[in-house]
Every structure is written in C-alpha cells, then in structure tokens.
C-alpha cells in the first residue's frame, strides 16, 4: 500500500489542504503493518514557505515510525503550471514564476522564494538521504507506487525489505562465494567526470575530492570516488573471485579490516554475487560490523 502522507508537519499539511494529521497517518500505517501489509511512504520537502525545522518534522516522523513501513521516498517539491500554488503565488510567498528555459511544454515552473538559505536545503537533503538509504534506486525510489514494488509487496508483505537487504550483507558462508565488481573503473577523474560526480552527489564547485582517487561507475551509472588503497582491493574482483581468494592475494593486509571492506563493497553494491561455490567448507568471518566507505 502506498501512502502519500506528504509532510510530517501540520502547518504544511493544512497549507496544501491534505485533510489529515500526522497522528492519523501513524495510526493507519501501524494498523496496515500489523495486518502484514507492506507500506510504502511518500512525502516531499521544500513546499513554499516551509522552514528547515518543518522539513525536519517529515524526516523525524519517518524515523520515529520506522517499524511501520518498508520503503519510502522523500522528494523535493516541484511546481507544476496548473497547481494552485502557480495560480496564486502571492498566497505562498513565491515570485518570478517562469518556465524552464528552452522547454516546449511548460509543465514545470521555476520560481524564487526569498529568504531560503542554501545551507538549510543542504542540511535537510542530508537528513533525508541518511534517513533510509534505498537498496535499489529503481524501481524502489522515484516511483514507489510502480507495479514492480507492488509485485514484491504482494508476495512478501512486510518482509520485502529484509529480502532486498539480504543481498547487501555478508555472512560467514560468503567467504567462499564468488563476487564480481558491479561496474568498472573509468580512469582518473578529469574535469568533466568530476563535474558529473558533483552534480550527482549534490556537491558544489569548491568541494574538492581527495587526491589520488579513481572513479568507479557502478552498473546503474552512479559514480564513486575510490581511494587508491581501496582501488587495489576492488580490482581483485574484475573477474569472479571468492572473498577467500581475494584475501590471499592481499596477504599483507589485516584480514579483519579486509572483511569490513568487503562488507562495505557489498553494502554499496560495488560488488555483486557472481555464483555460489559448491565447497561445503565455511570459514569464520572476523568479528566487527561493516564500516561504511568514505568514498562518496
């Protein structure tokens, strides 16, 4: 079930005439989840006049009710030409409405909103991204009500998230599983690639990546800056290779740290399972949780 609750802030809900309260949304999704119905949540921030604190109410609502939904998307408000906001911009405190340059069909409009700090936008965007990183950009995000997700929810219900997350975790049995790089290195980043990387990750011109990094393009097109020491490890998986084999090739490295690095590769989907080895031997995974890579 897809739930477009839009905002966790009552003033914004009233402003868009949604006709609900956050408490009602909470009661509804708790009931559906309790009945085994997978719930997808959809909301947005950036509605005209919304403050950073009000936007954070939406993030907090989702975080506080995390057990009641499987997947969710928090987008950014887009003004369409037929919306009441476009017809009465003065009511919502926006001005200078204009079409996107060189567009033939003016379905989406640009506008100016005085008093909105870029730093606040970045803080909200970071909170949204950290809230619930999605396992797969499509079809799960930007189209959470597509038939793809309905098919999965129809079969697995509230367990769908565990199903998709399982592919992003390592267990002791995976030491002898063959993995392969889920993408390719595209060389040292030139100006064009760095610009693409900044655009993709919401960085600014002054945000300089660490020196000596390589650029890795994941199979879905997303770009990652990989430090040189990490690049050497990831290149072990150019062809299908088990984790045990890769560890043997990097015998000077600490095995516990390597395991954590492998776990990060899998969590970021920089590695994908190629095939499962038939050997019944299962090695013991070093203790310690997966550590995220600071590569993007």
JSON list of N, CA and C in Angstrom, two decimals, residues 4-30:
[
{"chain": "A", "resi": 4, "resn": "UNK", "atom": "N", "xyz": [0.70, 8.45, 0.46]},
{"chain": "A", "resi": 4, "resn": "UNK", "atom": "CA", "xyz": [1.24, 9.78, 0.20]},
{"chain": "A", "resi": 4, "resn": "UNK", "atom": "C", "xyz": [0.88, 10.71, 1.33]},
{"chain": "A", "resi": 5, "resn": "UNK", "atom": "N", "xyz": [1.64, 10.65, 2.42]},
{"chain": "A", "resi": 5, "resn": "UNK", "atom": "CA", "xyz": [1.31, 11.49, 3.58]},
{"chain": "A", "resi": 5, "resn": "UNK", "atom": "C", "xyz": [1.86, 12.90, 3.43]},
{"chain": "A", "resi": 6, "resn": "UNK", "atom": "N", "xyz": [2.78, 13.10, 2.49]},
{"chain": "A", "resi": 6, "resn": "UNK", "atom": "CA", "xyz": [3.30, 14.39, 2.04]},
{"chain": "A", "resi": 6, "resn": "UNK", "atom": "C", "xyz": [4.20, 15.11, 3.04]},
{"chain": "A", "resi": 7, "resn": "UNK", "atom": "N", "xyz": [3.76, 15.25, 4.29]},
{"chain": "A", "resi": 7, "resn": "UNK", "atom": "CA", "xyz": [4.56, 16.01, 5.26]},
{"chain": "A", "resi": 7, "resn": "UNK", "atom": "C", "xyz": [4.26, 15.53, 6.67]},
{"chain": "A", "resi": 8, "resn": "UNK", "atom": "N", "xyz": [5.25, 15.66, 7.54]},
{"chain": "A", "resi": 8, "resn": "UNK", "atom": "CA", "xyz": [5.05, 15.35, 8.95]},
{"chain": "A", "resi": 8, "resn": "UNK", "atom": "C", "xyz": [4.76, 16.58, 9.77]},
{"chain": "A", "resi": 9, "resn": "UNK", "atom": "N", "xyz": [4.55, 17.71, 9.11]},
{"chain": "A", "resi": 9, "resn": "UNK", "atom": "CA", "xyz": [4.28, 18.96, 9.80]},
{"chain": "A", "resi": 9, "resn": "UNK", "atom": "C", "xyz": [2.85, 19.40, 9.55]},
{"chain": "A", "resi": 10, "resn": "UNK", "atom": "N", "xyz": [2.12, 19.71, 10.61]},
{"chain": "A", "resi": 10, "resn": "UNK", "atom": "CA", "xyz": [0.70, 20.01, 10.48]},
{"chain": "A", "resi": 10, "resn": "UNK", "atom": "C", "xyz": [0.45, 21.29, 9.69]},
{"chain": "A", "resi": 11, "resn": "UNK", "atom": "N", "xyz": [1.28, 22.31, 9.87]},
{"chain": "A", "resi": 11, "resn": "UNK", "atom": "CA", "xyz": [1.05, 23.56, 9.13]},
{"chain": "A", "resi": 11, "resn": "UNK", "atom": "C", "xyz": [1.15, 23.33, 7.63]},
{"chain": "A", "resi": 12, "resn": "UNK", "atom": "N", "xyz": [2.13, 22.55, 7.21]},
{"chain": "A", "resi": 12, "resn": "UNK", "atom": "CA", "xyz": [2.28, 22.28, 5.79]},
{"chain": "A", "resi": 12, "resn": "UNK", "atom": "C", "xyz": [1.11, 21.44, 5.28]},
{"chain": "A", "resi": 13, "resn": "UNK", "atom": "N", "xyz": [0.66, 20.46, 6.05]},
{"chain": "A", "resi": 13, "resn": "UNK", "atom": "CA", "xyz": [-0.49, 19.66, 5.66]},
{"chain": "A", "resi": 13, "resn": "UNK", "atom": "C", "xyz": [-1.73, 20.54, 5.50]},
{"chain": "A", "resi": 14, "resn": "UNK", "atom": "N", "xyz": [-1.90, 21.49, 6.39]},
{"chain": "A", "resi": 14, "resn": "UNK", "atom": "CA", "xyz": [-3.04, 22.40, 6.28]},
{"chain": "A", "resi": 14, "resn": "UNK", "atom": "C", "xyz": [-2.89, 23.31, 5.06]},
{"chain": "A", "resi": 15, "resn": "UNK", "atom": "N", "xyz": [-1.67, 23.74, 4.79]},
{"chain": "A", "resi": 15, "resn": "UNK", "atom": "CA", "xyz": [-1.43, 24.65, 3.69]},
{"chain": "A", "resi": 15, "resn": "UNK", "atom": "C", "xyz": [-1.74, 23.99, 2.34]},
{"chain": "A", "resi": 16, "resn": "UNK", "atom": "N", "xyz": [-1.45, 22.71, 2.23]},
{"chain": "A", "resi": 16, "resn": "UNK", "atom": "CA", "xyz": [-1.74, 22.02, 0.97]},
{"chain": "A", "resi": 16, "resn": "UNK", "atom": "C", "xyz": [-3.14, 21.38, 1.00]},
{"chain": "A", "resi": 17, "resn": "UNK", "atom": "N", "xyz": [-3.87, 21.64, 2.08]},
{"chain": "A", "resi": 17, "resn": "UNK", "atom": "CA", "xyz": [-5.25, 21.14, 2.20]},
{"chain": "A", "resi": 17, "resn": "UNK", "atom": "C", "xyz": [-5.31, 19.62, 2.10]},
{"chain": "A", "resi": 18, "resn": "UNK", "atom": "N", "xyz": [-4.42, 18.95, 2.81]},
{"chain": "A", "resi": 18, "resn": "UNK", "atom": "CA", "xyz": [-4.36, 17.50, 2.77]},
{"chain": "A", "resi": 18, "resn": "UNK", "atom": "C", "xyz": [-5.51, 16.84, 3.53]},
{"chain": "A", "resi": 19, "resn": "UNK", "atom": "N", "xyz": [-5.97, 17.47, 4.60]},
{"chain": "A", "resi": 19, "resn": "UNK", "atom": "CA", "xyz": [-7.11, 16.94, 5.33]},
{"chain": "A", "resi": 19, "resn": "UNK", "atom": "C", "xyz": [-6.77, 15.81, 6.28]},
{"chain": "A", "resi": 20, "resn": "UNK", "atom": "N", "xyz": [-5.52, 15.70, 6.70]},
{"chain": "A", "resi": 20, "resn": "UNK", "atom": "CA", "xyz": [-5.11, 14.65, 7.63]},
{"chain": "A", "resi": 20, "resn": "UNK", "atom": "C", "xyz": [-4.21, 15.24, 8.70]},
{"chain": "A", "resi": 21, "resn": "UNK", "atom": "N", "xyz": [-3.92, 14.44, 9.71]},
{"chain": "A", "resi": 21, "resn": "UNK", "atom": "CA", "xyz": [-2.95, 14.82, 10.73]},
{"chain": "A", "resi": 21, "resn": "UNK", "atom": "C", "xyz": [-1.87, 13.75, 10.79]},
{"chain": "A", "resi": 22, "resn": "UNK", "atom": "N", "xyz": [-0.68, 14.09, 11.26]},
{"chain": "A", "resi": 22, "resn": "UNK", "atom": "CA", "xyz": [0.35, 13.07, 11.42]},
{"chain": "A", "resi": 22, "resn": "UNK", "atom": "C", "xyz": [-0.09, 11.92, 12.31]},
{"chain": "A", "resi": 23, "resn": "UNK", "atom": "N", "xyz": [-0.87, 12.21, 13.34]},
{"chain": "A", "resi": 23, "resn": "UNK", "atom": "CA", "xyz": [-1.35, 11.16, 14.23]},
{"chain": "A", "resi": 23, "resn": "UNK", "atom": "C", "xyz": [-2.24, 10.16, 13.48]},
{"chain": "A", "resi": 24, "resn": "UNK", "atom": "N", "xyz": [-3.07, 10.66, 12.58]},
{"chain": "A", "resi": 24, "resn": "UNK", "atom": "CA", "xyz": [-3.92, 9.76, 11.80]},
{"chain": "A", "resi": 24, "resn": "UNK", "atom": "C", "xyz": [-3.09, 8.88, 10.86]},
{"chain": "A", "resi": 25, "resn": "UNK", "atom": "N", "xyz": [-2.06, 9.47, 10.30]},
{"chain": "A", "resi": 25, "resn": "UNK", "atom": "CA", "xyz": [-1.18, 8.69, 9.43]},
{"chain": "A", "resi": 25, "resn": "UNK", "atom": "C", "xyz": [-0.51, 7.59, 10.23]},
{"chain": "A", "resi": 26, "resn": "UNK", "atom": "N", "xyz": [-0.04, 7.93, 11.42]},
{"chain": "A", "resi": 26, "resn": "UNK", "atom": "CA", "xyz": [0.63, 6.94, 12.27]},
{"chain": "A", "resi": 26, "resn": "UNK", "atom": "C", "xyz": [-0.30, 5.79, 12.60]},
{"chain": "A", "resi": 27, "resn": "UNK", "atom": "N", "xyz": [-1.52, 6.09, 13.00]},
{"chain": "A", "resi": 27, "resn": "UNK", "atom": "CA", "xyz": [-2.49, 5.05, 13.34]},
{"chain": "A", "resi": 27, "resn": "UNK", "atom": "C", "xyz": [-2.77, 4.14, 12.15]},
{"chain": "A", "resi": 28, "resn": "UNK", "atom": "N", "xyz": [-2.89, 4.74, 10.96]},
{"chain": "A", "resi": 28, "resn": "UNK", "atom": "CA", "xyz": [-3.21, 3.98, 9.76]},
{"chain": "A", "resi": 28, "resn": "UNK", "atom": "C", "xyz": [-2.09, 3.04, 9.37]},
{"chain": "A", "resi": 29, "resn": "UNK", "atom": "N", "xyz": [-0.86, 3.53, 9.34]},
{"chain": "A", "resi": 29, "resn": "UNK", "atom": "CA", "xyz": [0.24, 2.68, 8.89]},
{"chain": "A", "resi": 29, "resn": "UNK", "atom": "C", "xyz": [0.56, 1.60, 9.92]},
{"chain": "A", "resi": 30, "resn": "UNK", "atom": "N", "xyz": [0.35, 1.90, 11.21]},
{"chain": "A", "resi": 30, "resn": "UNK", "atom": "CA", "xyz": [0.55, 0.87, 12.23]},
{"chain": "A", "resi": 30, "resn": "UNK", "atom": "C", "xyz": [-0.45, -0.26, 12.06]}
]
